[in-house]
CSV table of C-alpha atoms in Angstrom, one decimal:
chain,number,residue,atom,x,y,z
D,1,MET,CA,-7.8,110.6,9.5
D,2,LEU,CA,-10.6,110.4,7.1
D,3,LYS,CA,-10.0,113.7,5.1
D,4,GLY,CA,-10.1,113.5,1.3
D,5,GLY,CA,-11.7,110.1,1.6
D,6,VAL,CA,-14.9,108.3,0.8
D,7,ILE,CA,-17.1,106.7,3.5
D,8,MET,CA,-19.5,104.0,2.2
D,9,ASP,CA,-22.8,102.6,3.5
D,10,VAL,CA,-22.6,98.8,3.8
D,11,VAL,CA,-25.2,96.3,5.1
D,12,THR,CA,-23.1,93.0,5.1
D,13,PRO,CA,-19.5,92.0,5.9
D,14,ASP,CA,-19.1,91.2,2.1
D,15,GLN,CA,-20.1,94.7,1.1
D,16,ALA,CA,-17.7,96.1,3.8
D,17,ARG,CA,-14.8,94.1,2.2
D,18,ILE,CA,-15.8,95.4,-1.3
D,19,ALA,CA,-15.7,98.9,0.1
D,20,GLU,CA,-12.4,98.5,1.8
D,21,ASP,CA,-10.9,96.9,-1.3
D,22,ALA,CA,-12.1,99.8,-3.4
D,23,GLY,CA,-10.3,102.3,-1.2
D,24,ALA,CA,-13.0,103.5,1.2
D,25,VAL,CA,-11.5,105.3,4.3
D,26,ALA,CA,-14.3,104.0,6.5
D,27,VAL,CA,-17.6,102.2,6.3
D,28,MET,CA,-21.0,102.9,7.8
D,29,ALA,CA,-22.5,99.7,9.1
D,30,LEU,CA,-26.3,99.6,8.9
D,31,GLU,CA,-29.2,97.2,8.3
D,32,ARG,CA,-30.8,99.1,5.4
D,33,VAL,CA,-29.4,101.7,3.1
D,34,PRO,CA,-31.4,105.0,3.0
D,35,ALA,CA,-33.0,104.1,-0.3
D,36,ASP,CA,-34.5,101.0,1.3
D,37,ILE,CA,-35.5,102.8,4.5
D,38,ARG,CA,-37.3,105.2,2.2
D,39,ALA,CA,-39.0,102.5,0.2
D,40,GLN,CA,-40.0,100.3,3.1
D,41,GLY,CA,-41.0,103.0,5.5
D,42,GLY,CA,-41.7,102.4,9.2
D,43,VAL,CA,-39.5,103.3,12.1
D,44,ALA,CA,-35.7,103.0,11.4
D,45,ARG,CA,-33.5,102.3,14.4
D,46,MET,CA,-29.9,101.4,15.4
D,47,SER,CA,-28.7,98.2,13.7
D,48,ASP,CA,-28.4,94.8,15.3
D,49,PRO,CA,-25.1,94.6,17.4
D,50,ASP,CA,-24.3,91.3,15.6
D,51,LEU,CA,-24.4,93.0,12.3
D,52,ILE,CA,-22.1,95.8,13.5
D,53,THR,CA,-19.7,93.4,15.1
D,54,GLY,CA,-19.6,91.2,12.0
D,55,ILE,CA,-18.7,94.2,9.9
D,56,LYS,CA,-16.1,95.3,12.4
D,57,GLN,CA,-14.5,91.9,12.1
D,58,ALA,CA,-14.5,91.9,8.3
D,59,VAL,CA,-12.4,95.1,7.8
D,60,SER,CA,-9.5,97.0,9.2
D,61,ILE,CA,-10.7,100.5,8.3
D,62,PRO,CA,-12.8,102.5,10.8
D,63,VAL,CA,-16.4,101.4,11.2
D,64,MET,CA,-19.2,103.9,11.9
D,65,ALA,CA,-22.7,103.2,13.0
D,66,LYS,CA,-25.9,105.2,13.3
D,67,ALA,CA,-27.9,106.2,16.4
D,68,ARG,CA,-31.2,108.0,16.2
D,69,ILE,CA,-31.3,111.7,16.9
D,70,GLY,CA,-31.5,112.2,20.6
D,71,HIS,CA,-31.3,108.4,21.4
D,72,PHE,CA,-28.3,108.5,23.8
D,73,VAL,CA,-28.8,104.9,24.9
D,74,GLU,CA,-28.3,103.7,21.3
D,75,ALA,CA,-25.1,105.8,21.4
D,76,GLN,CA,-24.1,104.1,24.7
D,77,VAL,CA,-24.6,100.7,23.1
D,78,LEU,CA,-22.6,101.7,20.0
D,79,GLU,CA,-19.8,103.0,22.2
D,80,HIS,CA,-19.8,99.7,24.1
D,81,LEU,CA,-19.5,97.9,20.8
D,82,ALA,CA,-16.3,100.0,20.2
D,83,VAL,CA,-17.4,101.5,16.9
D,84,ASP,CA,-15.0,104.1,15.6
D,85,TYR,CA,-17.6,106.8,15.0
D,86,ILE,CA,-21.3,107.3,15.9
D,87,ASP,CA,-23.4,109.0,13.3
D,88,GLU,CA,-26.4,110.8,15.0
D,89,SER,CA,-28.4,110.5,11.9
D,90,GLU,CA,-31.6,111.9,10.5
D,91,VAL,CA,-31.8,108.9,8.2
D,92,LEU,CA,-33.1,107.0,11.2
D,93,SER,CA,-36.4,108.0,12.9
D,94,PRO,CA,-35.7,110.7,15.5
D,95,ALA,CA,-36.1,109.6,19.2
D,96,ASP,CA,-36.3,113.1,20.5
D,97,TYR,CA,-37.8,116.1,18.6
D,98,VAL,CA,-36.2,118.7,20.9
D,99,HIS,CA,-32.8,117.5,22.1
D,100,HIS,CA,-29.8,116.0,20.3
D,101,ILE,CA,-27.4,113.7,22.1
D,102,ASP,CA,-25.0,115.4,24.6
D,103,LYS,CA,-22.0,114.2,22.8
D,104,HIS,CA,-19.6,115.5,25.4
D,105,ALA,CA,-20.7,112.6,27.6
D,106,PHE,CA,-18.9,110.1,25.3
D,107,THR,CA,-15.3,109.4,24.3
D,108,VAL,CA,-16.2,108.0,20.9
D,109,PRO,CA,-16.3,110.7,18.3
D,110,PHE,CA,-19.6,111.7,16.7
D,111,VAL,CA,-20.5,112.8,13.2
D,112,CYS,CA,-23.7,114.8,12.8
D,113,GLY,CA,-25.7,116.2,9.8
D,114,ALA,CA,-26.3,119.9,9.1
D,115,THR,CA,-28.1,121.9,6.5
D,116,ASN,CA,-26.6,125.2,7.4
D,117,LEU,CA,-23.9,126.8,9.5
D,118,GLY,CA,-26.1,127.5,12.6
D,119,GLU,CA,-27.1,123.8,12.7
D,120,ALA,CA,-23.5,122.7,12.2
D,121,LEU,CA,-22.3,124.9,15.1
D,122,ARG,CA,-25.1,123.7,17.4
D,123,ARG,CA,-23.9,120.1,16.8
D,124,ILE,CA,-20.3,121.1,17.4
D,125,ALA,CA,-21.4,122.9,20.7
D,126,GLU,CA,-23.0,119.5,21.7
D,127,GLY,CA,-19.6,117.8,21.0
D,128,ALA,CA,-19.7,116.6,17.4
D,129,ALA,CA,-16.2,115.9,16.0
D,130,MET,CA,-17.2,115.9,12.4
D,131,ILE,CA,-20.0,117.5,10.4
D,132,ARG,CA,-21.6,116.2,7.2
D,133,SER,CA,-24.0,118.2,5.1
D,134,LYS,CA,-27.2,116.3,5.1
D,135,GLY,CA,-28.3,116.3,1.5
D,136,GLU,CA,-31.4,114.1,0.9
D,137,ALA,CA,-30.3,110.5,1.6
D,138,GLY,CA,-31.5,107.6,-0.5
D,139,THR,CA,-32.5,109.7,-3.5
D,140,GLY,CA,-29.5,109.7,-5.8
D,141,ASP,CA,-30.4,113.4,-6.3
D,142,VAL,CA,-27.4,115.5,-5.4
D,143,SER,CA,-29.2,118.9,-5.4
D,144,GLU,CA,-29.8,119.1,-1.7
D,145,ALA,CA,-26.2,118.1,-0.8
D,146,THR,CA,-25.1,120.9,-3.2
D,147,ARG,CA,-27.4,123.4,-1.5
D,148,HIS,CA,-26.3,122.5,2.0
D,149,ILE,CA,-22.5,122.6,1.3
D,150,ARG,CA,-22.9,125.9,-0.6
D,151,THR,CA,-25.0,127.3,2.3
D,152,ILE,CA,-22.5,126.4,4.9
D,153,ARG,CA,-19.6,127.7,2.9
D,154,HIS,CA,-21.4,130.9,2.1
D,155,GLU,CA,-22.4,131.5,5.7
D,156,ILE,CA,-18.7,131.0,6.7
D,157,ALA,CA,-17.6,133.5,4.1
D,158,VAL,CA,-20.1,136.0,5.4
D,159,LEU,CA,-18.8,135.6,8.9
D,160,ARG,CA,-15.3,136.0,7.7
D,161,ALA,CA,-16.2,139.3,6.0
D,162,THR,CA,-18.0,140.5,9.1
D,163,TYR,CA,-14.9,139.7,11.2
D,164,GLU,CA,-12.9,141.9,8.8
D,165,SER,CA,-15.3,144.8,8.6
D,166,GLY,CA,-16.9,144.9,12.0
D,167,PRO,CA,-16.3,142.2,14.5
D,168,GLU,CA,-18.7,143.8,16.9
D,169,GLU,CA,-21.5,142.6,14.6
D,170,LEU,CA,-20.6,139.0,15.4
D,171,TYR,CA,-22.8,139.1,18.6
D,172,ALA,CA,-25.8,139.6,16.4
D,173,ALA,CA,-24.6,137.1,13.9
D,174,ALA,CA,-24.4,134.5,16.7
D,175,LYS,CA,-28.0,135.4,17.6
D,176,ASP,CA,-29.2,135.0,14.0
D,177,LEU,CA,-27.3,131.7,13.6
D,178,GLN,CA,-28.7,130.5,17.0
D,179,ALA,CA,-25.2,129.3,17.8
D,180,PRO,CA,-22.7,130.0,20.7
D,181,TYR,CA,-20.8,133.3,20.2
D,182,GLU,CA,-17.4,131.7,20.9
D,183,LEU,CA,-17.8,129.2,18.1
D,184,VAL,CA,-19.2,131.9,15.8
D,185,ARG,CA,-16.1,134.0,16.5
D,186,GLU,CA,-13.7,131.1,15.9
D,187,VAL,CA,-15.3,130.4,12.5
D,188,ALA,CA,-15.1,134.1,11.7
D,189,GLU,CA,-11.5,134.3,12.6
D,190,THR,CA,-10.3,131.1,10.9
D,191,GLY,CA,-12.7,131.1,7.9
D,192,SER,CA,-13.4,127.4,8.5
D,193,LEU,CA,-15.3,125.0,10.8
D,194,PRO,CA,-13.3,123.8,13.8
D,195,VAL,CA,-14.0,120.2,12.7
D,196,VAL,CA,-13.9,118.4,9.3
D,197,LEU,CA,-16.8,119.0,6.9
D,198,PHE,CA,-17.9,116.1,4.7
D,199,THR,CA,-20.9,115.9,2.3
D,200,ALA,CA,-23.6,113.3,2.2
D,201,GLY,CA,-27.0,112.6,0.6
D,202,GLY,CA,-27.6,111.7,-3.0
D,203,VAL,CA,-24.0,111.2,-4.2
D,204,ALA,CA,-24.2,108.5,-6.9
D,205,THR,CA,-21.5,109.1,-9.5
D,206,PRO,CA,-17.7,109.9,-9.6
D,207,ALA,CA,-18.7,113.4,-10.9
D,208,ASP,CA,-21.1,113.9,-8.0
D,209,ALA,CA,-18.2,113.2,-5.5
D,210,ALA,CA,-15.8,115.5,-7.4
D,211,LEU,CA,-18.4,118.2,-7.4
D,212,MET,CA,-18.7,118.0,-3.6
D,213,MET,CA,-14.9,118.2,-3.3
D,214,GLN,CA,-14.7,121.2,-5.6
D,215,LEU,CA,-17.4,122.9,-3.5
D,216,GLY,CA,-15.0,122.7,-0.5
D,217,SER,CA,-16.0,119.4,1.1
D,218,ASP,CA,-13.3,117.6,3.1
D,219,GLY,CA,-14.6,114.2,1.9
D,220,VAL,CA,-17.7,112.3,0.8
D,221,PHE,CA,-20.3,109.9,2.2
D,222,VAL,CA,-21.9,107.6,-0.4
D,223,GLY,CA,-24.9,105.8,0.9
D,224,SER,CA,-27.3,104.0,-1.4
D,225,GLY,CA,-25.3,105.1,-4.5
D,226,ILE,CA,-22.9,102.2,-4.5
D,227,PHE,CA,-24.6,99.0,-3.5
D,228,LYS,CA,-27.9,100.0,-5.2
D,229,SER,CA,-26.0,100.3,-8.6
D,230,GLY,CA,-25.3,97.7,-11.3
D,231,ASN,CA,-21.6,97.2,-10.5
D,232,PRO,CA,-20.8,98.1,-6.9
D,233,ALA,CA,-17.1,97.2,-6.8
D,234,LYS,CA,-16.3,99.2,-10.0
D,235,ARG,CA,-18.4,102.2,-9.0
D,236,ALA,CA,-16.9,102.3,-5.5
D,237,ALA,CA,-13.4,102.3,-6.9
D,238,ALA,CA,-14.4,105.0,-9.5
D,239,ILE,CA,-15.8,107.3,-6.8
D,240,VAL,CA,-12.7,106.9,-4.7
D,241,LYS,CA,-10.5,107.8,-7.7
D,242,ALA,CA,-12.6,110.8,-8.6
D,243,THR,CA,-12.5,112.1,-5.0
D,244,ALA,CA,-8.7,111.9,-4.9
D,245,LEU,CA,-8.3,113.6,-8.4
D,246,TYR,CA,-11.3,115.9,-8.0
D,247,THR,CA,-9.8,118.7,-10.0
D,248,ASP,CA,-8.8,116.6,-13.0
D,249,PRO,CA,-11.6,116.3,-15.6
D,250,GLY,CA,-9.7,113.6,-17.5
D,251,ALA,CA,-9.4,111.4,-14.5
D,252,ILE,CA,-13.0,111.9,-13.6
D,253,ALA,CA,-14.0,111.0,-17.2
D,254,ASP,CA,-11.9,107.8,-17.0
D,255,ALA,CA,-13.5,107.0,-13.7
D,256,SER,CA,-17.0,107.5,-15.1
D,257,ARG,CA,-16.6,105.1,-18.1
D,258,GLY,CA,-18.6,101.8,-18.2
D,259,LEU,CA,-19.9,101.8,-14.7
D,260,GLY,CA,-23.2,100.2,-15.6
D,261,GLU,CA,-26.4,101.3,-14.2
D,262,ALA,CA,-26.5,104.0,-11.5
D,263,MET,CA,-29.0,103.7,-8.7
D,264,VAL,CA,-32.5,104.6,-9.7
D,265,GLY,CA,-33.0,108.1,-8.6
D,266,ILE,CA,-35.9,110.0,-7.0
D,267,ASN,CA,-36.1,113.7,-7.6
D,268,VAL,CA,-36.2,115.6,-4.3
D,269,ALA,CA,-38.7,117.9,-5.7
D,270,ASP,CA,-41.1,115.0,-6.1
D,271,LEU,CA,-40.8,114.1,-2.5
D,272,ALA,CA,-43.6,115.2,-0.2
D,273,ALA,CA,-42.3,117.3,2.7
D,274,PRO,CA,-42.9,114.7,5.4
D,275,HIS,CA,-40.6,112.3,3.5
D,276,ARG,CA,-37.7,114.7,3.4
D,277,LEU,CA,-35.1,113.4,5.9
D,278,ALA,CA,-33.0,116.6,5.8
D,279,GLU,CA,-35.7,118.4,7.7
D,280,ARG,CA,-35.2,116.1,10.7
D,281,GLY,CA,-32.8,117.7,13.3
D,282,TRP,CA,-33.0,121.2,14.7
T,1,MET,CA,8.2,120.6,-0.4
T,2,GLY,CA,5.8,118.0,-1.7
T,3,VAL,CA,2.9,116.6,0.3
T,4,LEU,CA,1.3,113.5,-1.0
T,5,ALA,CA,-2.3,114.5,-1.4
T,6,LEU,CA,-4.2,111.4,-2.4
T,7,GLN,CA,-6.1,111.2,0.9
T,8,GLY,CA,-5.6,112.2,4.5
T,9,GLY,CA,-4.4,115.2,6.5
T,10,VAL,CA,-2.7,117.2,3.8
T,11,ARG,CA,-3.7,120.7,4.8
T,12,GLU,CA,-2.2,120.5,8.3
T,13,HIS,CA,1.2,119.6,7.0
T,14,GLN,CA,0.9,122.3,4.3
T,15,PHE,CA,0.1,125.0,7.0
T,16,LEU,CA,2.9,123.9,9.2
T,17,LEU,CA,5.5,123.9,6.4
T,18,GLU,CA,4.3,127.2,5.0
T,19,GLY,CA,4.6,128.6,8.6
T,20,LEU,CA,8.3,127.6,8.5
T,21,GLY,CA,8.7,129.4,5.2
T,22,ALA,CA,8.5,126.5,2.8
T,23,ARG,CA,6.6,126.4,-0.5
T,24,VAL,CA,4.3,123.4,-0.7
T,25,VAL,CA,2.9,121.6,-3.7
T,26,PRO,CA,0.4,118.7,-3.6
T,27,LEU,CA,1.6,115.4,-5.2
T,28,ARG,CA,-0.9,113.0,-6.7
T,29,THR,CA,0.3,111.6,-10.0
T,30,PRO,CA,3.8,110.9,-11.4
T,31,PRO,CA,4.1,114.2,-13.3
T,32,ASP,CA,3.6,116.1,-10.0
T,33,LEU,CA,6.7,114.4,-8.7
T,34,LEU,CA,8.9,114.1,-11.8
T,35,GLY,CA,9.4,116.9,-14.3
T,36,PRO,CA,11.6,117.0,-17.4
T,37,ASP,CA,14.5,118.1,-15.2
T,38,GLY,CA,14.1,115.4,-12.6
T,39,LEU,CA,12.4,115.7,-9.2
T,40,ARG,CA,10.2,118.8,-8.7
T,41,VAL,CA,10.5,118.8,-4.9
T,42,ASP,CA,13.4,119.0,-2.4
T,43,ALA,CA,11.6,116.9,0.3
T,44,LEU,CA,8.4,114.9,0.8
T,45,VAL,CA,5.7,114.4,3.4
T,46,LEU,CA,3.6,111.3,3.5
T,47,PRO,CA,0.6,112.4,5.6
T,48,GLY,CA,-1.7,110.4,7.9
T,49,GLY,CA,-4.8,108.9,6.5
T,50,GLU,CA,-6.0,105.4,5.8
T,51,SER,CA,-2.9,103.6,4.7
T,52,SER,CA,-4.8,101.0,2.8
T,53,THR,CA,-6.6,103.7,0.8
T,54,ILE,CA,-3.4,105.7,0.1
T,55,ASP,CA,-1.5,102.5,-0.9
T,56,ARG,CA,-4.3,101.6,-3.3
T,57,LEU,CA,-4.4,105.0,-4.9
T,58,LEU,CA,-0.6,105.1,-5.2
T,59,ARG,CA,-0.7,102.0,-7.3
T,60,LEU,CA,-3.8,103.0,-9.2
T,61,PHE,CA,-2.1,106.2,-10.4
T,62,GLY,CA,1.3,104.7,-10.8
T,63,THR,CA,2.8,107.1,-8.3
T,64,ASP,CA,4.3,104.3,-6.2
T,65,GLU,CA,7.3,103.4,-8.4
T,66,PRO,CA,8.6,107.0,-8.9
T,67,LEU,CA,8.0,107.7,-5.2
T,68,ARG,CA,9.9,104.6,-4.1
T,69,ASP,CA,12.8,105.5,-6.5
T,70,ALA,CA,12.9,109.1,-5.2
T,71,ILE,CA,13.0,108.1,-1.5
T,72,ARG,CA,15.6,105.3,-2.2
T,73,GLY,CA,17.6,107.9,-4.1
T,74,GLY,CA,17.9,110.1,-1.0
T,75,LEU,CA,14.9,112.5,-1.2
T,76,PRO,CA,14.4,113.6,2.4
T,77,THR,CA,11.0,112.2,3.5
T,78,LEU,CA,8.8,112.4,6.6
T,79,GLY,CA,6.0,109.9,7.0
T,80,THR,CA,3.4,110.4,9.7
T,81,CYS,CA,1.0,107.7,10.9
T,82,ALA,CA,-0.2,106.1,7.7
T,83,GLY,CA,2.9,107.6,6.1
T,84,LEU,CA,5.0,105.4,8.4
T,85,VAL,CA,3.0,102.4,7.3
T,86,LEU,CA,3.7,103.3,3.6
T,87,LEU,CA,7.5,103.6,4.3
T,88,ALA,CA,7.7,100.2,6.0
T,89,ARG,CA,9.2,97.1,4.4
T,90,THR,CA,6.5,94.9,6.0
T,91,VAL,CA,2.9,95.6,7.2
T,92,LEU,CA,2.1,92.8,9.7
T,93,ASP,CA,-1.6,93.1,9.5
T,94,PRO,CA,-2.4,94.4,6.0
T,95,ALA,CA,-5.9,95.0,4.6
T,96,PRO,CA,-6.6,92.6,1.8
T,97,GLY,CA,-4.1,93.3,-1.0
T,98,GLN,CA,-2.4,96.1,0.9
T,99,GLY,CA,1.3,96.7,0.1
T,100,SER,CA,3.7,99.5,0.9
T,101,LEU,CA,6.6,101.4,-0.6
T,102,GLY,CA,9.0,99.2,1.4
T,103,VAL,CA,11.8,101.7,1.7
T,104,MET,CA,12.5,101.4,5.5
T,105,ASP,CA,13.8,98.2,7.1
T,106,VAL,CA,10.9,98.0,9.7
T,107,ALA,CA,7.9,95.9,10.2
T,108,VAL,CA,4.8,97.8,11.4
T,109,ARG,CA,1.4,96.9,12.9
T,110,ARG,CA,-1.5,99.2,12.1
T,111,ASN,CA,-4.0,100.5,14.7
T,112,ALA,CA,-1.6,99.1,17.3
T,113,PHE,CA,-3.0,101.2,20.2
T,114,GLY,CA,-6.6,100.4,19.8
T,115,PRO,CA,-9.5,102.0,17.9
T,116,GLN,CA,-10.4,105.7,17.5
T,117,LEU,CA,-11.7,105.5,21.0
T,118,ASP,CA,-8.2,105.3,22.4
T,119,SER,CA,-6.7,108.3,20.5
T,120,ALA,CA,-4.7,110.6,22.7
T,121,GLU,CA,-2.5,113.8,22.8
T,122,MET,CA,0.6,113.5,24.8
T,123,ASP,CA,4.2,114.7,25.5
T,124,LEU,CA,6.8,112.5,24.0
T,125,THR,CA,10.6,112.3,24.5
T,126,THR,CA,12.2,111.9,21.2
T,127,ALA,CA,15.8,111.9,19.8
T,128,LEU,CA,15.1,115.3,18.4
T,129,GLY,CA,13.9,116.7,21.7
T,130,PRO,CA,10.6,116.8,23.7
T,131,ALA,CA,7.5,116.9,21.4
T,132,ARG,CA,3.8,117.4,22.0
T,133,VAL,CA,2.0,115.1,19.6
T,134,ALA,CA,-1.3,113.3,18.8
T,135,PHE,CA,-1.9,109.6,18.3
T,136,ILE,CA,-4.9,108.6,16.2
T,137,ARG,CA,-5.4,104.9,15.4
T,138,ALA,CA,-1.6,104.9,15.4
T,139,PRO,CA,0.7,102.1,14.1
T,140,ARG,CA,3.7,100.9,15.9
T,141,VAL,CA,7.1,99.5,14.8
T,142,GLU,CA,7.4,95.9,15.9
T,143,THR,CA,10.8,95.2,14.5
T,144,ALA,CA,13.5,97.5,13.1
T,145,GLY,CA,16.6,96.4,11.1
T,146,PRO,CA,20.2,97.2,12.0
T,147,GLY,CA,20.4,100.3,9.9
T,148,VAL,CA,17.4,101.9,11.6
T,149,GLU,CA,17.7,104.5,14.3
T,150,VAL,CA,15.0,104.6,16.9
T,151,LEU,CA,13.8,108.2,17.4
T,152,ALA,CA,10.9,107.8,19.9
T,153,ARG,CA,9.1,105.3,22.0
T,154,ARG,CA,5.7,105.3,23.7
T,155,GLY,CA,6.1,102.9,26.6
T,156,ASP,CA,7.8,99.9,25.1
T,157,ALA,CA,6.6,100.5,21.6
T,158,ILE,CA,8.8,102.1,19.0
T,159,VAL,CA,6.9,105.0,17.4
T,160,GLY,CA,9.6,107.0,15.6
T,161,VAL,CA,12.4,105.7,13.3
T,162,ARG,CA,14.9,107.0,10.9
T,163,GLN,CA,16.9,105.3,8.1
T,164,ALA,CA,19.2,107.3,5.8
T,165,THR,CA,17.0,110.4,4.7
T,166,ALA,CA,13.7,108.8,5.6
T,167,THR,CA,11.9,109.4,8.9
T,168,GLY,CA,8.7,107.6,9.9
T,169,ILE,CA,6.7,108.5,13.0
T,170,ALA,CA,3.5,106.9,14.2
T,171,PHE,CA,2.0,110.1,15.6
T,172,HIS,CA,0.8,113.5,14.3
T,173,PRO,CA,3.0,116.5,15.1
T,174,GLU,CA,1.1,118.6,12.6
T,175,LEU,CA,-2.2,118.4,14.6
T,176,THR,CA,-0.6,119.9,17.7
T,177,GLY,CA,1.5,122.5,15.8
T,178,GLU,CA,4.7,120.6,16.8
T,179,THR,CA,7.4,121.8,14.3
T,180,LEU,CA,10.3,119.7,15.5
T,181,PHE,CA,10.1,117.0,12.7
T,182,HIS,CA,9.2,119.4,9.9
T,183,ARG,CA,12.2,121.7,10.8
T,184,ARG,CA,14.4,118.7,10.6
T,185,LEU,CA,13.0,117.8,7.2
T,186,LEU,CA,13.6,121.3,6.0
T,187,ALA,CA,17.2,121.1,7.3
T,188,ASP,CA,17.6,117.8,5.5
T,189,ALA,CA,16.2,119.3,2.3
T,190,THR,CA,18.5,122.3,2.5
T,191,GLY,CA,21.5,120.1,3.2
T,192,ALA,CA,20.6,117.8,0.3
T,193,SER,CA,20.2,120.6,-2.2
T,194,GLN,CA,23.5,122.2,-1.2
T,195,ALA,CA,25.3,118.9,-1.5
T,196,ALA,CA,23.8,118.5,-5.0
């Protein structure tokens, strides 16, 4: 039950303990945070099982780990390691440029990234139990996360309006979204995704996290933003506080005081297209 | 009806209660719970979530003390999953620094049925009647004091308890639309407000 919570990227058991102590609802165990993957380049893969097991032993909250897009054997390994969630993630180098993992073949729940509603519904059709808007990981620039959550929410609102005005138009809507009609109809009827919708990518401050919550996110992933900052423990706790009290500017102001240096950011606009992770996945 | 809304499955409880005709308010900070004329709610739901996170936020915002006083004072309360952990006197395997409200004489173990992998939906026989419920990283009650009534078991494990006006269950009725426990809570709230 992760809703309303903050999920933090960690690369060591010590970081995992700091995250748990700060009130994270889960941690993402990985070898390099996205900012370092971006800086160091090369092929990014599933983490060493020893690292994942070490982090699992360090904390009592759920532990997630990333598999490459389409790499169903990495997912089999992660399921064998009994991680609590698998993130089929564009932050790693894709293993398949056509197919995502058939997530119905697993019992462990999957979280997948999406930049729009059609992409989210394709992942749900494949068996994803949780969607996160992608944002642009490892930048500290929240603009892409904002765009993706706004896009998904807007497209849901359009479907809802179509359902009210002319449900026979949902067949064409499904064609345009490139998503199964049954899922499109369900979203149109209920006005929400059938799974939880978190936000990720570039969240670096308490106000960033509260922005995502006010935009309708069920919770927030913070990747490089915490452990690439000056005072990780304090920033982690502050982001948790702002996420819980996301409609209270006074509380967000208090959470934002004296946090030290935020992670050094990269403007997404300055990133050449091949280096944009959000464009991975289809 | 107040639903503690610091983290966790708040909306599902809200929908279920509203479906039963109740008015629901989210509770986060002490003023949400306590107004100038006393308690602002007739009953309380502590939802599922990560118990260590909710416990930490309760203390951070100072909501723990007024909540503890209200429940001890007889505010009808339903805790599900992490909510059961919060109600317990003892958490046997706490996260570092994790505490609880300590208002029910039970000792609980978190994630007692295995990781997320082993989550399950099932039919359960309870003291209130048959119920269709979901277990997700559920806790279990290891020991219960003499004043505690056992409401439900899963195999040998105690998964539902009641003491005075507080009810703690290890599972999620709100995810399957099971209204049994929420109807009981509403009945308790109506009884309490009539008595007062």
